[in-house]
Structures are given as C-alpha cells and as structure tokens.
Short mmCIF file of C-alpha atoms and ligand atoms in Angstrom, two decimals:
data_model
loop_
_atom_site.label_atom_id
_atom_site.label_comp_id
_atom_site.label_asym_id
_atom_site.label_seq_id
_atom_site.Cartn_x
_atom_site.Cartn_y
_atom_site.Cartn_z
CA MET A 12 91.80 94.70 78.25
CA HIS A 13 94.58 94.57 81.28
CA LEU A 14 96.72 98.22 81.59
CA LEU A 15 99.13 99.62 83.53
CA ILE A 16 100.22 103.36 84.39
CA MET A 17 103.36 104.29 85.12
CA GLY A 18 105.56 107.38 85.89
CA PRO A 19 107.13 109.19 88.68
CA PRO A 20 106.01 110.65 91.65
CA GLY A 21 103.35 113.21 90.53
CA ALA A 22 103.61 112.22 87.01
CA GLY A 23 99.72 112.50 86.69
CA LYS A 24 99.13 108.56 87.04
CA GLY A 25 96.11 108.81 89.24
CA THR A 26 94.61 111.51 87.59
CA GLN A 27 95.03 110.05 83.66
CA ALA A 28 93.73 106.52 85.91
CA VAL A 29 90.23 107.71 86.55
CA ARG A 30 89.34 108.98 83.08
CA ILE A 31 91.18 105.92 81.10
CA ALA A 32 88.95 103.79 83.51
CA GLU A 33 86.27 105.48 82.79
CA HIS A 34 86.74 105.29 79.06
CA TYR A 35 87.05 101.78 78.86
CA GLN A 36 85.12 101.06 81.23
CA ILE A 37 87.90 99.06 83.81
CA PRO A 38 88.59 99.98 87.76
CA ALA A 39 91.13 101.88 87.82
CA ILE A 40 93.12 100.34 91.37
CA SER A 41 95.43 102.42 92.39
CA THR A 42 98.31 100.90 95.57
CA GLY A 43 98.62 104.32 96.60
CA ASP A 44 94.93 104.76 97.11
CA MET A 45 94.50 101.62 99.11
CA PHE A 46 97.75 101.78 101.34
CA ARG A 47 96.35 105.52 102.28
CA ALA A 48 93.49 103.73 102.99
CA MET A 49 94.60 102.23 105.76
CA ARG A 50 95.49 105.10 107.53
CA GLY A 51 92.55 104.69 110.27
CA LEU A 52 93.18 101.27 110.68
CA ASP A 53 94.77 100.60 114.34
CA THR A 54 96.35 97.78 112.97
CA PRO A 55 100.43 96.44 113.66
CA LEU A 56 100.90 96.43 109.05
CA ALA A 57 98.32 99.63 108.74
CA ARG A 58 100.77 102.05 111.56
CA GLN A 59 104.03 99.80 109.53
CA VAL A 60 102.61 101.22 106.48
CA GLN A 61 102.08 104.66 107.05
CA GLU A 62 104.99 105.29 108.45
CA ILE A 63 106.61 104.27 104.98
CA MET A 64 104.70 106.29 102.97
CA ALA A 65 105.42 109.68 104.36
CA SER A 66 109.30 108.56 104.45
CA GLY A 67 108.78 108.60 100.64
CA ALA A 68 110.20 104.81 100.26
CA TYR A 69 108.34 101.75 99.31
CA VAL A 70 105.93 99.39 101.35
CA PRO A 71 107.53 95.75 101.13
CA ASN A 72 107.02 94.04 98.14
CA ASP A 73 105.03 90.89 99.98
CA VAL A 74 102.83 93.35 101.71
CA THR A 75 102.09 95.25 97.89
CA ASN A 76 101.99 92.19 95.87
CA GLN A 77 99.10 90.65 98.75
CA VAL A 78 97.20 93.71 98.39
CA VAL A 79 96.95 93.83 94.65
CA ALA A 80 96.19 89.94 94.04
CA ASP A 81 93.73 89.96 96.67
CA ARG A 82 92.22 93.05 94.49
CA LEU A 83 92.16 91.12 91.71
CA LEU A 84 89.88 88.45 92.52
CA ALA A 85 87.06 91.08 92.72
CA ASP A 86 84.25 90.68 90.54
CA ASP A 87 84.72 94.05 89.00
CA CYS A 88 88.10 92.96 87.31
CA ALA A 89 86.39 89.72 85.36
CA ARG A 90 86.18 92.27 82.10
CA GLY A 91 90.07 93.70 82.95
CA PHE A 92 91.34 96.43 85.03
CA LEU A 93 94.68 99.68 84.64
CA LEU A 94 96.69 99.02 87.60
CA ASP A 95 98.34 102.99 88.91
CA GLY A 96 101.77 102.28 90.50
CA TYR A 97 101.73 99.25 90.60
CA PRO A 98 104.44 97.05 89.25
CA ARG A 99 107.14 99.66 90.42
CA THR A 100 109.77 97.00 91.74
CA LEU A 101 111.54 94.19 89.08
CA PRO A 102 110.43 90.78 92.05
CA GLN A 103 106.22 92.88 91.45
CA VAL A 104 106.58 92.38 87.78
CA ASP A 105 107.55 88.53 88.11
CA TYR A 106 104.48 88.52 91.22
CA LEU A 107 101.87 90.37 88.53
CA ASP A 108 102.90 87.73 85.51
CA GLY A 109 102.59 84.56 87.60
CA VAL A 110 99.14 86.47 88.59
CA LEU A 111 98.24 87.03 84.79
CA ASP A 112 100.02 83.98 83.90
CA GLU A 113 97.50 81.76 86.51
CA GLY A 114 94.59 83.71 84.49
CA ALA A 115 95.50 83.10 81.14
CA ARG A 116 95.09 86.80 80.78
CA SER A 117 98.30 89.14 79.79
CA ILE A 118 99.00 92.78 79.84
CA ASP A 119 97.95 95.36 76.14
CA ALA A 120 99.86 97.82 76.80
CA VAL A 121 101.58 99.64 79.58
CA ILE A 122 101.22 103.78 79.77
CA SER A 123 104.52 106.21 80.64
CA LEU A 124 103.93 109.64 81.59
CA ALA A 125 107.34 111.30 81.62
CA VAL A 126 107.64 114.69 82.79
CA ASP A 127 110.52 117.25 83.51
CA PRO A 128 111.32 115.85 87.08
CA ASP A 129 111.71 120.05 88.42
CA GLU A 130 107.87 119.92 86.58
CA LEU A 131 106.81 117.14 89.54
CA VAL A 132 108.40 118.69 92.57
CA GLY A 133 106.27 121.83 91.87
CA ARG A 134 103.17 119.86 91.34
CA LEU A 135 103.59 117.13 94.60
CA ILE A 136 104.41 120.70 96.66
CA LYS A 137 101.74 121.95 95.86
CA ARG A 138 99.22 119.08 96.23
CA GLY A 139 100.58 119.06 99.53
CA ALA A 140 100.08 122.33 100.68
CA SER A 141 96.11 121.27 99.98
CA SER A 142 96.16 117.62 100.79
CA GLY A 143 98.44 117.35 104.30
CA ARG A 144 99.72 113.92 102.68
CA GLU A 145 102.49 113.33 104.87
CA ASP A 146 104.94 112.20 101.56
CA ASP A 147 104.39 115.60 99.67
CA THR A 148 107.19 117.00 102.02
CA PRO A 149 110.80 118.45 99.51
CA GLU A 150 112.56 115.57 102.15
CA ALA A 151 110.06 112.96 100.97
CA ILE A 152 109.48 114.17 97.68
CA ARG A 153 113.47 113.88 97.10
CA THR A 154 113.48 110.09 98.58
CA ARG A 155 111.24 109.13 96.36
CA GLN A 156 112.11 111.07 92.80
CA GLN A 157 115.96 108.94 93.80
CA VAL A 158 113.44 105.78 94.14
CA TYR A 159 111.62 105.36 91.61
CA ILE A 160 115.15 105.97 89.31
CA ASP A 161 117.13 103.32 91.34
CA GLU A 162 113.59 100.89 91.57
CA THR A 163 111.10 101.24 88.16
CA ALA A 164 112.60 103.29 85.42
CA PRO A 165 114.25 100.28 85.19
CA LEU A 166 110.79 98.44 84.60
CA LEU A 167 110.45 100.78 81.31
CA ASP A 168 112.61 98.81 79.79
CA VAL A 169 111.18 95.28 80.40
CA TYR A 170 107.65 96.67 78.65
CA ARG A 171 109.83 97.92 75.73
CA GLN A 172 111.38 95.01 75.37
CA ARG A 173 107.81 93.35 75.46
CA GLY A 174 106.34 95.55 72.98
CA VAL A 175 103.49 97.33 74.93
CA LEU A 176 105.14 100.49 76.67
CA VAL A 177 102.68 103.57 75.36
CA GLU A 178 105.27 106.52 76.05
CA VAL A 179 103.27 109.82 77.04
CA ASP A 180 104.62 113.40 77.40
CA GLY A 181 103.02 114.05 80.65
CA LEU A 182 103.70 117.62 80.65
CA GLY A 183 100.98 120.10 79.80
CA GLU A 184 96.85 120.86 80.86
CA VAL A 185 95.39 117.37 81.98
CA ASP A 186 92.64 117.79 79.15
CA VAL A 187 95.95 117.79 77.02
CA VAL A 188 97.67 115.26 78.67
CA THR A 189 95.07 113.03 78.06
CA LYS A 190 94.09 113.07 74.31
CA ARG A 191 97.82 112.57 74.24
CA LEU A 192 97.28 109.78 76.05
CA PHE A 193 94.13 108.01 74.05
CA THR A 194 95.75 109.47 70.76
CA ALA A 195 98.36 106.85 71.29
CA LEU A 196 96.89 104.10 72.65
CA ASP A 197 94.21 104.19 69.60
CA GLU A 198 97.76 104.53 67.58
CA ARG A 199 98.56 100.94 69.07
CA ALA A 200 94.72 99.55 68.43
CA GLY A 201 95.10 100.33 64.95
CA SER A 202 98.78 98.68 64.70
CA GLY A 203 97.16 95.74 65.47
CA SER A 204 97.03 95.30 68.99
CA ALA A 205 95.16 93.51 70.80
CA LEU A 206 94.16 96.87 72.57
CA VAL A 207 89.94 97.85 71.57
CA GLY A 208 88.02 101.18 72.10
CA GLY A 209 86.16 102.49 74.65
CA THR A 210 83.36 104.05 74.65
CA SER A 211 83.28 107.12 73.47
P1 B4P B 540 100.87 106.85 94.47
O1 B4P B 540 99.93 107.24 95.27
O2 B4P B 540 101.24 106.16 93.48
O3 B4P B 540 101.33 108.64 94.65
P2 B4P B 540 102.20 109.61 93.17
O4 B4P B 540 102.63 108.77 92.23
O5 B4P B 540 102.51 110.73 93.72
O6 B4P B 540 101.46 110.27 91.97
P3 B4P B 540 100.64 110.30 91.27
O7 B4P B 540 101.77 110.22 90.17
O8 B4P B 540 99.11 109.26 90.74
O9 B4P B 540 100.06 112.06 90.86
P4 B4P B 540 98.96 112.30 90.96
O10 B4P B 540 97.95 112.56 89.96
O11 B4P B 540 97.89 112.43 91.75
O12 B4P B 540 101.81 106.41 95.83
C1 B4P B 540 102.20 107.03 97.07
C2 B4P B 540 103.02 106.13 98.18
O13 B4P B 540 102.32 105.21 97.89
C3 B4P B 540 104.74 105.85 97.12
O14 B4P B 540 105.73 106.69 98.18
C4 B4P B 540 104.82 104.29 98.03
O15 B4P B 540 105.72 104.95 99.13
C5 B4P B 540 103.32 103.50 97.84
N1 B4P B 540 103.17 102.93 96.83
C6 B4P B 540 102.47 103.11 95.90
N2 B4P B 540 102.73 101.76 95.28
C7 B4P B 540 103.05 101.42 95.67
C8 B4P B 540 103.89 100.12 94.98
N3 B4P B 540 103.40 99.18 93.93
N4 B4P B 540 104.89 99.48 95.57
C9 B4P B 540 105.79 99.99 96.97
N5 B4P B 540 104.98 101.15 97.04
C10 B4P B 540 103.85 101.81 96.40
O16 B4P B 540 99.30 114.17 90.39
C11 B4P B 540 100.41 114.47 91.35
C12 B4P B 540 99.69 116.09 91.84
O17 B4P B 540 100.01 116.91 89.92
C13 B4P B 540 98.32 116.59 91.84
O18 B4P B 540 97.86 117.60 92.69
C14 B4P B 540 97.63 116.18 90.54
O19 B4P B 540 96.38 117.69 90.80
C15 B4P B 540 98.78 117.28 89.81
N6 B4P B 540 98.99 117.21 88.33
C16 B4P B 540 98.34 115.91 87.25
N7 B4P B 540 98.30 116.53 86.22
C17 B4P B 540 99.16 117.37 85.88
C18 B4P B 540 98.74 118.42 84.99
N8 B4P B 540 99.09 117.68 83.86
N9 B4P B 540 99.64 119.45 85.18
C19 B4P B 540 99.79 120.07 86.61
N10 B4P B 540 99.32 119.03 87.37
C20 B4P B 540 99.05 118.47 87.18
#
C-alpha cells in the first residue's frame, strides 16, 4: 500500500495521515515533521531548514528528496507507506517516481484534501496560538498559500492524469472528514484499483 496525501497548508494532512496509517498499518511519513525534528540540531543544514520553514518557503528539493529517500529505506516501509506533504514540487514527483521504480513499487492512490483558503487561515492561526509554530503567523501563512498555488497545486493534475487521484472535501469535523476519506478509498478499491482493505 503506497499512498500520498496532499492539500494546502492546514488542510489537515497530518491530522488525517495518522488515522489512515493506523487503518492500513503503514507508517505515516511527514516531511514537515522530519524537518521540525531537526530544530534542536546545531548544524548549518538544520539552521537553514529552520529559517526557510519560518518564512513559509519550501525546503530545497535536493535536501527534501534525500531525507525522504533515506526514510523509505527503513524496514517499516517494506509493506508500504503514506507520504504526508511529499511530493510538493514537480522535481520531487520525478524523484519519487525514480525511487519507486527502483524498488518496483507504484503509487496506489493520492488523496487530495480540499478546503476553502479562508477556513485554512483560521485553522492555522488557531494552531499557531497553541503550538508556537513559527510558520503559523499571518505573513508566513500567506507565503505558504501562495507557494502551494504556484508549486504544489499543479501536481494534482499530474496524478489526476495518472488516474490515482482521490479527491476529498476536507471541510467539517475531523471524524466526518476521516469517514469521507475512507469511503472514497473504499470506492476506489471497489472500482478495481490496487487498493486493499485496512484493519478495521
Ligand atoms: P507541514 O508540516 O506539511 O504542514 P501543514 O501543511 O501546515 O499541515 P497539515 O495540512 O498537515 O495540517 P494539520 O493536519 O497540522 O509543512 C510545514 C513546512 O515544512 C512547509 O511549509 C515547508 O516549509 C516544509 N516542507 C514540508 N514538506 C516539504 C516538501 N515536500 N518540500 C519542501 N518543503 C517541505 O492541520 C492544521 C490545523 O488544522 C491543526 O491545528 C488541526 O488540528 C486543524 N484541523 C485539522 N483538520 C481539521 C478539521 N477538519 N476541522 C478543523 N480543524 C482541523
């Protein structure tokens, strides 16, 4: 089972990824979480990543690709994985294609969580107040939304053309969105795709 979850900043990728991963018994791999985990490290790369994230920009493709490639080598990825927030650019799509080809693997489904931009600003400002995340300030949120439109939104067409895109409305209670998401994945499995059922 090889899944991706995409969506604009604050769409709930991380929130839903944990639930999907538990359901299918695969690891949820969040590039955002991996970069945030570098925060305490006193290295030039860690400092560069922290500065970029705080501004709302994307971490360079070569750094991001390497971090993901290393992570996908871990034993827990043998049965599959859910990538949360990767790929986010066309060069990342190409790189991931290469990594998957090498291991004779392919993407089963790409979940796209769609939410109105105004709702997202509210969610992120609320999260910023409790998490203290440096990129949840109004200025960084605006940058993140624009970078998403410019660099990541075009990826939806790439995966739509490949016939693997599963579009889900991300507005509403977290549990309601989760239910919608599993219904959409089940429908895809029912239509003869490579998806198989989870544990519950
Ligand atoms: P991420 O960590 O992926 O952050 P995100 O887009 O803000 O979060 P997500 O959509 O997961 O929202 P969440 O579930 O937390 O990326 C952060 C940064 O890392 C990027 O800006 C970039 O700098 C860097 N980065 C990561 N991947 C990269 C890549 N591939 N290439 C380059 N750079 C990369 O939900 C948000 C909030 O909404 C939470 O408070 C949550 O509780 C709430 N929420 C969730 N679902 C809700 C619902 N249904 N209703 C109401 N609230 C909800």
